[in-house]
C-alpha cells in the first residue's frame, strides 16, 4: 500500500491550548477519508494543517512521499474546497480557475486545456464567463471544486463543502463528489459534521473529539463496532440505546434493572464480570414482540411512534424510566401505552466498560 | 423532494397577485410636516453663513461698508476672487492664494497616496499575516492616536532637523504620513478582517504570495474603504494648519496657513470681500471631494469603519 498522506505525531498548540494531540494517520493512495466530529473537535484545524495554512507545533506531514511539514500550501500538491466556496468575487469563473495556474506561470494553452477539462467534468462550461455573484450555491461549489481540479493535484481537501447548501442540493452534490472520486481516483480528505455524508462517502472515517482521533475505520466498522461510548453515541440517528447495568456470571449475561440478558453470541473481546457496564443497542437491532423470552427480551411500554416515510421509529420506556427507540417497518403502528417486549440482537450489540468508556 | 417543491410553487401561485412593498403614506401627514419643517430650519441655519460669505465675496468694498450683509450684491464683481487668488499679499509674497494652493496640492497628494498605501498594507498584514507580537504592535499604533499633537511638536522638529528635512515639503509629507497611520491602519484592519478568511486561504493554496494576494484579491474587493481613507486623508491634510505652520517656512506654507495670514493681516483696510473669497477658495477642495464621493463614503463607513 502506498501512502498518499502520512501524519506523524502531529501536535498543534495555540498558546497553552492543545488543539491537536499527537495525531497519526496514514492515508492510502486514492482513499477517501472523512474527518467527522462535533464542532470544535479539531477536524477543520487538522485539514488546515494538511493544507499548510496553519503551522504545526510538532510532528511531520508527508504527502506523496515528500516531507511537506514546512512547505507552502501551493507546493504540497493539494487542492482545497471551502465551505463558503471562497471564489474571488471580482474575477469570472474562468479567472477563478486560472488564478492558481497563472501564479505557477503555466503556459496559456495548458491553462485553457485544463479549464476546458475541468469545466467538462463539472458541467460548468456555460458559466465560464460569469462572475461568482451570478451563480447559484450549487454552481459556486462546483466552480470551487473546479479550482482544485485544474491544479491537477494528488490530494483534494474538502472543508465542509456542502454545509452551505440546501438539503436537496446537498444530496445531489454528495453523489457528484463520489462520482468525481471514482472517476479521478484522487486521494480525498473530507471534513464534515454530517454523519450521512461521512457514512456515504468515506472509505474510512476518522471520528474526532477534543483534538484526538477516537476511531479510524471503515464506515460499517464504525457503525457496527464503535470503539468507545463517544463514537457509539455520535454515529447513528437516533443514537444508540444505552442500557446501564453490569455484566455478571463471568460475562455470560448482562443485568439491567430486573432484567437479565443472555450475552451468548457477542462479537467482541472477553466480557468478564464488570460491576458497571453499558449495553449499546441500535434502534434497528431491537425487535418488538408481544411475548417475553427470558434472557432475550426487555420489557417496555410504547410512548409514541414516529412514521418517517421509509420506516417508523417507536419510542418506548423501559424499566427505570429509560427511554429507548426502536426502528420498525412503517406499516407497523404502535398504540401508546402498549406493553411489549424488545428482543435483543446480541451479535450486533456493543458492550462498553463504564469506567474506561471503551468497547469490550 | 421534487413533489414538495412543485406543491409549494402551485400553492403560492394560487393566491394570485399580492401587494408588494410598504404601505404608501400620505404626503402631507403631520409627521412629514414636522420632519421637513425641521430639516428646512436646520438647513437654513447651516446655509446662512455660506450665503453671507458668497454674497460678500461678490460685493465691492463700498457696498460692504453700507452694511446689509444678507442682501445680494447690487453690482456683482469677481474682483475679490481674482485678488484672493493671485494678488493678495502675505508677508513679502504678493501672488495671492495660488502659491498656497499649489503648496497644499504638493503636500496633500503624496501624503495621501503614501499614507494610504502603507496603512492598507499594514492593515492587511495585521489581519492575514499575523506575526508574533502583531497585536502588541497594533495596540501601540492605536495608542499613538491618543497622544495630543502638541506634545509631539518639538520632538518632531528635532527629528526632522536631524534628518535634514526640517522646513521642507518632504518633512511635512513625512509628518502627515505618520500621523495618518493609526486611524487608517485601524480602518483597513477592520475592513480586511470583515472579508472572508477563506478567500485568503484559497489564494494561498493557489500559490499567491503576500503582494499578489494584496493586489489581486484584497484591493479589488476594498474600493469603498479606499474611498473613505482617501476622503479622510485629503480633507484632513488639506485642512491641517498646525503642522503646516510649524514644520514649513513662508515660501511653502500650505493654503490654510496662507489664508490665515491674509485674513489676519493687521495692515491696511480689512478687505472682507477678499477674505471671504479666499476662505471659499480654500474650502473648495474638501467640498468638491465630499460632493463627488458622498455615496461611496457612506458605503465605506458602513462596511468597515464602525465594525470591530
XYZ file of C-alpha atoms in Angstrom:
668
model
C 0.000 0.000 0.000
C 1.489 3.308 -0.993
C 0.818 6.197 1.297
C -0.594 9.386 -0.087
C -0.661 11.284 3.184
C 1.144 10.423 6.358
C 0.638 12.388 9.511
C 3.224 11.577 12.140
C 2.830 12.633 15.768
C 1.156 15.867 14.725
C 0.630 18.262 17.608
C -0.776 21.747 17.452
C -0.987 24.183 20.315
C -2.491 27.647 20.270
C -0.634 29.194 23.141
C -1.305 26.912 26.076
C -4.353 25.326 24.459
C -3.687 21.985 22.869
C -5.839 21.724 19.741
C -4.483 18.583 18.121
C -2.795 15.936 20.212
C -0.205 13.590 18.849
C -2.043 12.523 15.736
C -1.077 9.710 13.459
C -2.933 8.992 10.248
C -1.883 7.120 7.148
C -3.993 7.676 4.074
C -3.590 5.286 1.177
C -3.456 6.488 -2.396
C -6.901 7.045 -3.843
C -8.521 6.664 -0.465
C -11.478 8.797 0.616
C -11.027 9.759 4.255
C -13.702 11.637 6.138
C -12.873 13.562 9.294
C -16.026 13.560 11.351
C -16.780 15.100 14.696
C -18.744 17.709 16.590
C -17.788 21.356 16.163
C -14.601 22.284 17.927
C -13.118 18.803 17.719
C -10.228 19.984 15.549
C -11.234 18.401 12.257
C -11.054 21.603 10.197
C -7.894 22.539 12.030
C -6.317 19.255 11.020
C -7.314 19.905 7.410
C -5.774 23.377 7.542
C -2.585 21.814 8.868
C -2.541 19.368 5.967
C -3.051 22.274 3.570
C -0.232 24.231 5.160
C -2.471 27.092 6.217
C -1.560 26.553 9.866
C 1.922 25.996 11.175
C 2.021 22.934 13.374
C 3.761 22.805 16.731
C 5.297 19.380 16.426
C 5.319 16.335 14.182
C 5.566 15.754 10.458
C 3.294 15.726 7.449
C 4.236 13.707 4.389
C 2.373 13.908 1.119
C 3.290 11.573 -1.726
C 6.499 10.517 -0.041
C 7.701 14.083 0.461
C 8.085 15.789 3.804
C 5.923 18.871 3.369
C 5.723 19.867 7.023
C 7.094 23.321 6.283
C 6.201 23.618 2.608
C 3.973 26.384 1.261
C 0.337 25.369 0.605
C 0.836 25.671 -3.140
C 3.864 23.378 -3.068
C 2.133 20.487 -1.345
C 0.240 19.095 -4.287
C -3.142 19.739 -2.722
C -6.340 21.390 -3.866
C -8.791 22.708 -1.341
C -12.529 23.332 -1.397
C -14.009 25.587 1.250
C -17.366 25.753 2.951
C -18.034 29.322 1.808
C -16.755 28.469 -1.704
C -14.194 31.298 -1.372
C -14.442 32.301 -5.008
C -12.693 35.544 -5.890
C -15.695 37.830 -6.393
C -14.083 40.249 -8.840
C -12.983 37.516 -11.234
C -15.044 35.475 -13.677
C -15.310 31.729 -13.263
C -12.526 31.384 -15.808
C -10.437 33.853 -13.843
C -11.064 31.918 -10.665
C -9.999 28.676 -12.266
C -6.887 30.127 -13.880
C -5.637 32.226 -10.950
C -3.559 29.461 -9.400
C -2.228 28.277 -12.741
C -1.158 31.782 -13.712
C 0.613 32.091 -10.386
C 2.512 28.953 -11.306
C 3.435 30.594 -14.647
C 1.816 27.897 -16.693
C 1.616 28.466 -20.466
C -1.714 29.773 -21.672
C -2.568 26.784 -23.883
C -2.103 24.414 -20.963
C -4.313 26.623 -18.769
C -7.055 26.644 -21.395
C -6.801 22.898 -21.790
C -7.117 22.256 -18.086
C -10.015 24.667 -17.668
C -11.821 23.015 -20.563
C -11.344 19.601 -18.995
C -12.481 20.700 -15.536
C -15.466 22.540 -16.988
C -16.442 19.438 -18.903
C -16.153 17.155 -15.867
C -18.157 19.521 -13.663
C -20.526 20.692 -16.402
C -19.862 24.369 -15.861
C -18.926 25.273 -19.459
C -21.796 27.780 -19.905
C -20.767 29.583 -16.711
C -17.129 30.268 -17.519
C -17.557 33.961 -18.261
C -19.863 34.748 -15.360
C -18.953 36.340 -12.066
C -19.491 34.253 -8.898
C -22.285 36.593 -7.793
C -24.323 35.449 -10.814
C -24.112 31.785 -9.813
C -26.295 29.686 -7.544
C -24.860 27.989 -4.463
C -24.521 24.638 -6.178
C -22.808 26.198 -9.191
C -20.420 28.097 -6.959
C -19.398 24.959 -5.150
C -18.855 23.251 -8.489
C -16.538 26.072 -9.530
C -14.733 25.788 -6.212
C -14.204 22.085 -6.862
C -13.056 23.012 -10.361
C -10.420 25.272 -8.898
C -8.951 22.289 -7.100
C -9.402 20.129 -10.174
C -7.423 22.319 -12.606
C -4.421 22.177 -10.310
C -4.186 18.504 -11.227
C -3.202 17.573 -7.697
C -2.895 14.262 -5.931
C -4.842 15.245 -2.859
C -8.184 17.012 -2.552
C -9.078 18.629 0.745
C -12.733 19.429 1.393
C -13.675 21.650 4.322
C -17.401 21.072 4.903
C -18.105 21.769 1.230
C -21.819 21.063 1.376
C -22.791 22.737 4.634
C -23.983 25.944 2.969
C -26.306 24.192 0.536
C -29.917 23.215 0.998
C -30.802 19.601 1.673
C -31.706 18.653 -1.881
C -28.608 20.148 -3.486
C -26.510 18.660 -0.742
C -27.555 15.132 -1.550
C -27.076 15.768 -5.283
C -23.584 17.180 -4.900
C -22.717 14.434 -2.458
C -23.338 11.873 -5.160
C -21.394 14.012 -7.599
C -18.385 14.164 -5.320
C -18.494 10.404 -5.005
C -18.698 10.081 -8.783
C -15.797 12.503 -9.147
C -13.751 10.402 -6.759
C -14.400 7.206 -8.632
C -13.507 8.933 -11.913
C -10.344 10.718 -10.812
C -9.299 8.305 -8.108
C -7.516 11.038 -6.180
C -6.910 10.919 -2.500
C -9.587 12.932 -0.773
C -9.783 14.199 2.763
C -13.212 15.463 3.614
C -14.251 17.304 6.760
C -17.862 17.212 7.833
C -20.082 17.125 10.873
C -22.787 15.360 8.896
C -22.665 11.633 9.560
C -24.715 10.806 6.481
C -22.042 12.419 4.295
C -19.395 10.556 6.232
C -21.086 7.189 6.008
C -21.930 7.505 2.320
C -18.674 8.949 1.007
C -15.893 7.537 3.086
C -13.609 4.605 2.550
C -12.588 5.229 6.121
C -13.918 7.632 8.734
C -11.845 9.276 11.407
C -14.147 10.207 14.269
C -12.576 13.046 16.215
C -13.202 14.629 19.573
C -11.197 17.150 21.529
C -8.221 17.027 19.183
C -7.948 13.255 19.317
C -8.957 10.593 16.849
C -11.424 8.330 18.590
C -11.660 5.743 15.875
C -10.343 5.435 12.345
C -12.081 2.682 10.438
C -14.416 1.826 7.591
C -17.946 3.236 7.915
C -19.565 -0.127 8.625
C -16.980 -0.961 11.236
C -17.562 2.406 12.902
C -21.295 1.911 12.808
C -21.359 -1.683 13.973
C -18.405 -1.770 16.304
C -17.835 1.707 17.703
C -14.615 1.616 19.664
C -15.938 3.674 22.536
C -19.003 5.284 24.012
C -18.482 8.627 22.261
C -18.303 7.136 18.773
C -21.292 4.932 19.537
C -23.368 7.911 20.626
C -22.187 10.241 17.858
C -22.833 7.951 14.910
C -26.346 6.893 14.121
C -29.604 8.764 14.203
C -31.389 8.377 16.525
C -28.435 7.421 18.588
C -27.741 4.068 20.122
C -29.759 2.980 23.157
C -27.530 2.724 26.190
C -28.520 0.368 28.997
C -26.581 0.992 32.190
C -26.078 -2.185 34.205
C -23.472 -4.820 34.979
C -22.059 -7.941 33.402
C -22.497 -10.990 35.587
C -21.943 -14.736 35.571
C -18.376 -14.330 34.322
C -19.547 -12.227 31.428
C -22.246 -14.573 30.244
C -25.096 -12.188 30.986
C -25.964 -8.512 31.403
C -28.007 -7.386 34.381
C -30.179 -4.338 33.724
C -32.658 -3.338 36.434
C -34.644 -6.550 36.944
C -33.865 -7.903 33.502
C -31.139 -10.356 32.728
C -29.939 -10.559 29.152
C -28.009 -13.510 27.844
C -24.835 -12.364 26.073
C -24.120 -15.543 24.127
C -23.039 -14.718 20.599
C -21.492 -11.315 21.412
C -18.879 -10.341 18.853
C -16.006 -8.743 20.669
C -13.443 -9.409 23.336
C -13.699 -11.111 26.700
C -16.643 -9.597 28.520
C -15.614 -10.639 32.025
C -17.524 -9.598 35.089
C -17.839 -5.843 35.357
C -19.734 -4.170 38.174
C -20.555 -1.294 35.843
C -21.066 -1.758 32.136
C -23.176 -0.352 29.343
C -25.022 -2.358 26.737
C -25.389 -0.416 23.498
C -28.179 -1.365 21.105
C -29.016 0.413 17.856
C -32.724 1.043 17.187
C -32.710 -1.400 14.287
C -31.175 -4.151 16.393
C -34.181 -4.414 18.667
C -37.340 -6.194 17.647
C -40.750 -5.599 19.137
C -42.752 -8.689 20.053
C -45.706 -9.444 22.294
C -44.307 -12.259 24.405
C -41.354 -12.336 26.741
C -38.415 -14.705 26.216
C -36.341 -14.942 29.389
C -32.745 -13.826 28.762
C -33.534 -12.419 25.342
C -36.090 -9.646 25.786
C -36.523 -6.369 27.652
C -39.995 -5.325 28.796
C -41.039 -1.815 27.732
C -44.096 0.377 27.213
C -44.776 2.268 23.978
C -44.851 6.059 24.323
C -45.163 7.362 20.772
C -44.362 6.308 17.261
C -42.921 8.484 14.514
C -43.563 7.332 10.956
C -40.643 8.613 8.872
C -41.646 7.537 5.410
C -39.374 4.594 4.777
C -39.657 3.243 8.276
C -41.021 4.206 11.634
C -39.456 4.975 14.985
C -41.099 3.762 18.146
C -40.144 5.411 21.394
C -40.580 3.310 24.492
C -39.948 3.470 28.163
C -38.190 0.552 29.777
C -37.589 -0.200 33.428
C -36.140 2.637 35.460
C -37.582 5.293 33.143
C -35.061 4.546 30.389
C -36.124 5.957 27.013
C -35.454 3.664 24.097
C -36.052 3.882 20.380
C -36.733 1.026 18.018
C -36.907 1.081 14.251
C -39.849 -0.830 12.786
C -41.433 -1.139 9.331
C -43.647 1.867 8.658
C -46.797 -0.260 8.333
C -46.492 -1.301 11.947
C -48.246 1.341 14.030
C -47.956 1.061 17.789
C -50.568 2.469 20.150
C -49.273 4.427 23.104
C -49.365 2.539 26.400
C -48.974 -0.896 24.838
C -46.744 -3.164 26.890
C -44.305 -5.024 24.641
C -41.061 -6.950 24.807
C -37.936 -5.974 22.913
C -35.870 -8.815 21.592
C -32.154 -8.079 21.601
C -29.867 -8.888 18.686
C -26.750 -9.665 20.722
C -24.307 -10.322 17.816
C -24.882 -6.706 16.747
C -24.757 -5.175 20.221
C -21.845 -3.376 21.822
C -20.741 -3.576 25.430
C -18.785 -0.751 26.995
C -16.922 -0.591 30.253
C -18.440 2.332 32.141
C -15.176 3.462 33.676
C -12.985 3.412 30.563
C -15.838 4.041 28.085
C -14.107 1.575 25.746
C -15.857 -1.171 23.840
C -15.258 -4.614 25.264
C -38.407 16.177 -2.506
C -39.454 17.193 -6.007
C -43.088 16.730 -5.103
C -42.832 19.045 -2.181
C -41.186 21.733 -4.296
C -43.829 21.778 -7.030
C -46.518 21.621 -4.429
C -45.171 24.693 -2.733
C -44.972 26.568 -6.032
C -48.583 25.946 -7.045
C -49.883 26.780 -3.613
C -48.100 30.073 -3.845
C -49.297 30.840 -7.336
C -52.925 30.168 -6.433
C -53.075 33.104 -4.031
C -52.640 35.430 -7.027
C -51.152 38.909 -7.086
C -50.214 40.312 -3.741
C -49.278 43.877 -2.837
C -45.562 44.473 -2.646
C -43.546 46.931 -0.603
C -44.591 49.033 2.339
C -47.996 50.604 2.653
C -47.979 54.016 0.908
C -48.064 57.006 3.236
C -49.905 60.282 2.803
C -47.622 63.072 1.684
C -48.920 65.827 3.951
C -49.181 63.850 7.164
C -48.366 65.609 10.410
C -45.160 63.619 10.750
C -43.938 64.694 7.345
C -44.623 68.373 8.016
C -42.668 68.149 11.258
C -39.840 66.270 9.585
C -39.429 68.557 6.602
C -40.016 71.650 8.699
C -37.174 70.684 10.997
C -34.920 69.797 8.091
C -35.692 73.155 6.488
C -34.861 75.131 9.625
C -31.636 73.227 10.158
C -30.505 73.691 6.579
C -31.235 77.424 6.717
C -29.214 77.611 9.908
C -26.239 75.984 8.201
C -26.599 77.666 4.818
C -26.929 81.230 6.109
C -23.203 81.755 6.819
C -22.405 80.324 3.395
C -24.896 82.725 1.853
C -23.318 85.663 3.656
C -19.857 84.594 2.537
C -20.759 84.109 -1.097
C -22.670 87.409 -1.244
C -19.962 89.381 0.499
C -17.306 87.961 -1.783
C -19.219 89.242 -4.788
C -19.556 92.805 -3.490
C -17.200 95.752 -3.758
C -15.855 97.348 -0.569
C -18.145 100.464 -0.768
C -21.199 98.226 -0.842
C -19.945 96.170 2.104
C -19.462 99.290 4.223
C -23.151 100.092 3.841
C -23.965 97.016 5.977
C -26.825 94.717 4.948
C -24.752 91.565 4.991
C -27.686 89.392 3.909
C -28.567 91.415 0.843
C -27.401 90.176 -2.558
C -24.886 92.429 -4.319
C -26.270 95.320 -6.299
C -23.290 95.199 -8.547
C -21.666 91.793 -8.950
C -17.879 91.864 -9.075
C -15.415 88.987 -9.294
C -12.502 91.226 -8.459
C -12.225 89.973 -4.823
C -11.891 86.379 -6.100
C -9.202 87.373 -8.553
C -7.393 89.307 -5.878
C -7.612 86.493 -3.337
C -6.277 84.005 -5.851
C -3.446 85.928 -7.414
C -2.794 89.330 -5.834
C -3.334 89.285 -2.073
C -0.175 89.815 -0.064
C 1.168 87.681 2.751
C 4.461 88.899 4.040
C 6.740 89.523 1.103
C 4.836 87.478 -1.444
C 2.050 89.153 -3.330
C 0.896 86.326 -5.568
C -2.262 85.535 -3.613
C -3.527 82.137 -2.504
C -2.403 80.417 -5.691
C 1.011 79.798 -4.153
C -0.590 78.208 -1.086
C -2.915 76.176 -3.259
C -0.095 74.575 -5.190
C 1.869 74.050 -1.986
C -1.125 72.295 -0.475
C -1.501 70.142 -3.580
C 2.159 69.185 -3.395
C 1.779 68.319 0.287
C -1.582 66.563 0.091
C -1.152 64.352 -2.951
C 1.998 62.484 -1.881
C 0.944 62.361 1.793
C -2.420 60.865 0.925
C -1.019 58.321 -1.502
C 1.859 57.199 0.695
C -0.170 57.030 3.899
C -2.967 55.031 2.282
C -0.603 52.582 0.638
C 1.369 51.983 3.827
C -1.701 51.833 6.072
C -3.581 49.421 3.816
C -0.607 47.073 3.700
C -0.344 47.405 7.494
C -3.986 46.518 7.960
C -3.735 43.596 5.547
C -0.656 42.221 7.275
C -2.205 42.630 10.720
C -5.277 40.658 9.688
C -3.916 37.972 7.407
C -0.244 37.580 8.205
C -0.270 37.606 11.981
C 3.209 37.521 13.380
C 4.437 37.199 16.913
C 3.628 40.461 18.644
C 1.376 41.771 15.887
C -1.367 42.551 18.399
C 1.078 44.460 20.577
C 2.257 46.367 17.534
C -1.308 47.272 16.685
C -2.080 48.375 20.235
C 0.930 50.658 20.275
C -0.092 52.091 16.935
C -3.602 52.838 18.164
C -2.292 54.229 21.415
C -0.334 56.729 19.353
C -3.522 58.363 18.181
C -4.476 59.302 21.757
C -1.389 61.408 22.397
C -2.087 65.126 21.855
C -0.221 66.583 18.896
C 1.147 69.481 20.897
C 3.286 67.166 22.996
C 4.978 65.775 19.921
C 5.624 69.034 18.073
C 9.015 69.858 19.469
C 10.444 66.313 19.335
C 9.372 66.122 15.708
C 11.066 69.408 14.948
C 14.301 67.957 16.312
C 13.752 64.703 14.445
C 13.199 66.489 11.148
C 16.219 68.681 11.762
C 18.385 65.622 12.299
C 17.006 64.138 9.098
C 17.810 67.424 7.334
C 14.278 67.811 6.078
C 13.049 70.417 8.536
C 11.252 73.259 6.775
C 10.848 71.297 3.547
C 7.806 69.798 1.875
C 9.280 66.323 2.410
C 9.336 66.878 6.136
C 5.684 67.837 6.220
C 4.741 64.928 3.961
C 6.524 62.556 6.320
C 4.712 64.000 9.332
C 1.317 63.738 7.657
C 2.009 60.177 6.555
C 2.984 59.092 10.053
C 0.120 60.858 11.777
C -2.378 59.291 9.394
C -1.138 55.812 10.276
C -3.151 54.922 13.429
C -6.612 55.761 12.199
C -6.001 54.498 8.666
C -4.474 51.240 9.854
C -7.441 50.704 12.152
C -9.783 51.428 9.276
C -8.100 48.999 6.903
C -7.582 46.335 9.529
C -11.263 46.335 10.399
C -12.295 46.249 6.787
C -9.944 43.437 5.812
C -10.975 41.392 8.824
C -14.571 41.621 7.621
C -13.595 39.925 4.360
C -13.944 36.122 4.499
C -10.748 34.489 5.664
C -11.312 31.544 3.370
C -10.638 33.766 0.349
C -7.189 34.426 1.685
C -6.661 30.727 2.332
C -7.859 29.836 -1.148
C -5.432 32.320 -2.654
C -2.589 30.821 -0.659
C -3.461 27.347 -1.871
C -3.472 28.876 -5.357
C 0.127 29.853 -4.814
C -0.280 33.596 -4.427
C 2.156 35.346 -2.133
C 1.900 38.370 0.153
C 1.806 41.014 -2.577
C -0.189 39.111 -5.137
C -2.961 38.382 -2.615
C -2.909 42.012 -1.566
C -3.033 43.447 -5.070
C -5.216 40.920 -6.884
C -7.572 39.688 -4.165
C -7.773 42.221 -1.349
C -7.520 45.589 -3.097
C -10.151 44.885 -5.770
C -12.616 43.995 -3.019
C -11.875 47.065 -0.940
C -12.831 50.030 -3.093
C -15.245 51.522 -0.522
C -12.712 51.614 2.263
C -10.083 53.133 -0.021
C -12.538 55.893 -0.836
C -13.168 56.502 2.864
C -9.445 56.664 3.535
C -8.976 58.980 0.572
C -11.613 61.402 1.819
C -10.395 61.329 5.410
C -6.837 61.991 4.358
C -7.497 64.625 1.698
C -9.747 66.689 3.924
C -7.593 66.147 6.990
C -4.332 67.084 5.350
C -5.808 69.882 3.275
C -7.403 71.442 6.347
C -4.325 70.979 8.524
C -2.990 74.193 9.978
C -0.826 73.269 12.944
C 1.712 71.030 11.190
C 1.782 73.362 8.210
C 2.701 76.362 10.258
C 5.186 74.538 12.485
C 7.121 72.420 10.009
C 7.337 74.652 6.935
C 8.507 78.133 6.095
C 6.693 81.036 4.387
C 7.529 80.118 0.761
C 5.986 76.677 1.147
C 3.148 77.419 3.556
C 0.058 75.388 2.751
C -3.121 77.173 1.715
C -4.667 77.180 5.191
C -1.715 78.962 6.738
C -1.678 81.459 3.929
C -5.390 82.047 4.307
C -4.860 82.798 7.959
C -2.115 85.234 7.114
C -4.304 87.028 4.587
C -7.337 87.226 6.825
C -5.424 88.201 9.927
C -3.102 90.757 8.369
C -3.289 93.873 10.502
C -2.032 96.354 7.965
C -4.383 98.451 5.849
C -8.104 98.137 5.399
C -9.873 94.848 6.185
C -10.974 93.596 2.793
C -13.898 91.444 3.820
C -14.781 90.516 0.263
C -11.264 89.243 -0.433
C -11.203 87.370 2.862
C -14.489 85.679 2.089
C -13.359 84.730 -1.394
C -10.079 83.374 -0.044
C -11.886 81.304 2.576
C -14.271 79.882 -0.006
C -11.386 79.059 -2.329
C -9.607 77.181 0.451
C -12.711 75.215 1.336
C -13.456 74.282 -2.243
C -11.270 71.200 -2.410
C -12.755 69.276 0.557
C -16.201 70.394 -0.540
C -15.602 69.045 -4.015
C -14.355 65.733 -2.607
C -17.467 65.346 -0.472
C -19.803 66.059 -3.336
C -18.095 63.664 -5.711
C -17.732 60.733 -3.350
C -20.511 61.153 -0.829
C -22.278 57.912 -1.704
C -19.141 55.788 -1.694
C -18.114 57.394 1.577
C -21.293 56.316 3.338
C -20.986 52.820 1.889
C -17.413 52.508 3.035
C -18.128 53.786 6.516
C -20.992 51.343 6.839
C -18.846 48.495 5.555
C -15.793 48.727 7.716
C -15.152 51.661 9.913
C -17.683 51.053 12.652
C -17.020 47.333 12.994
C -14.630 45.627 15.387
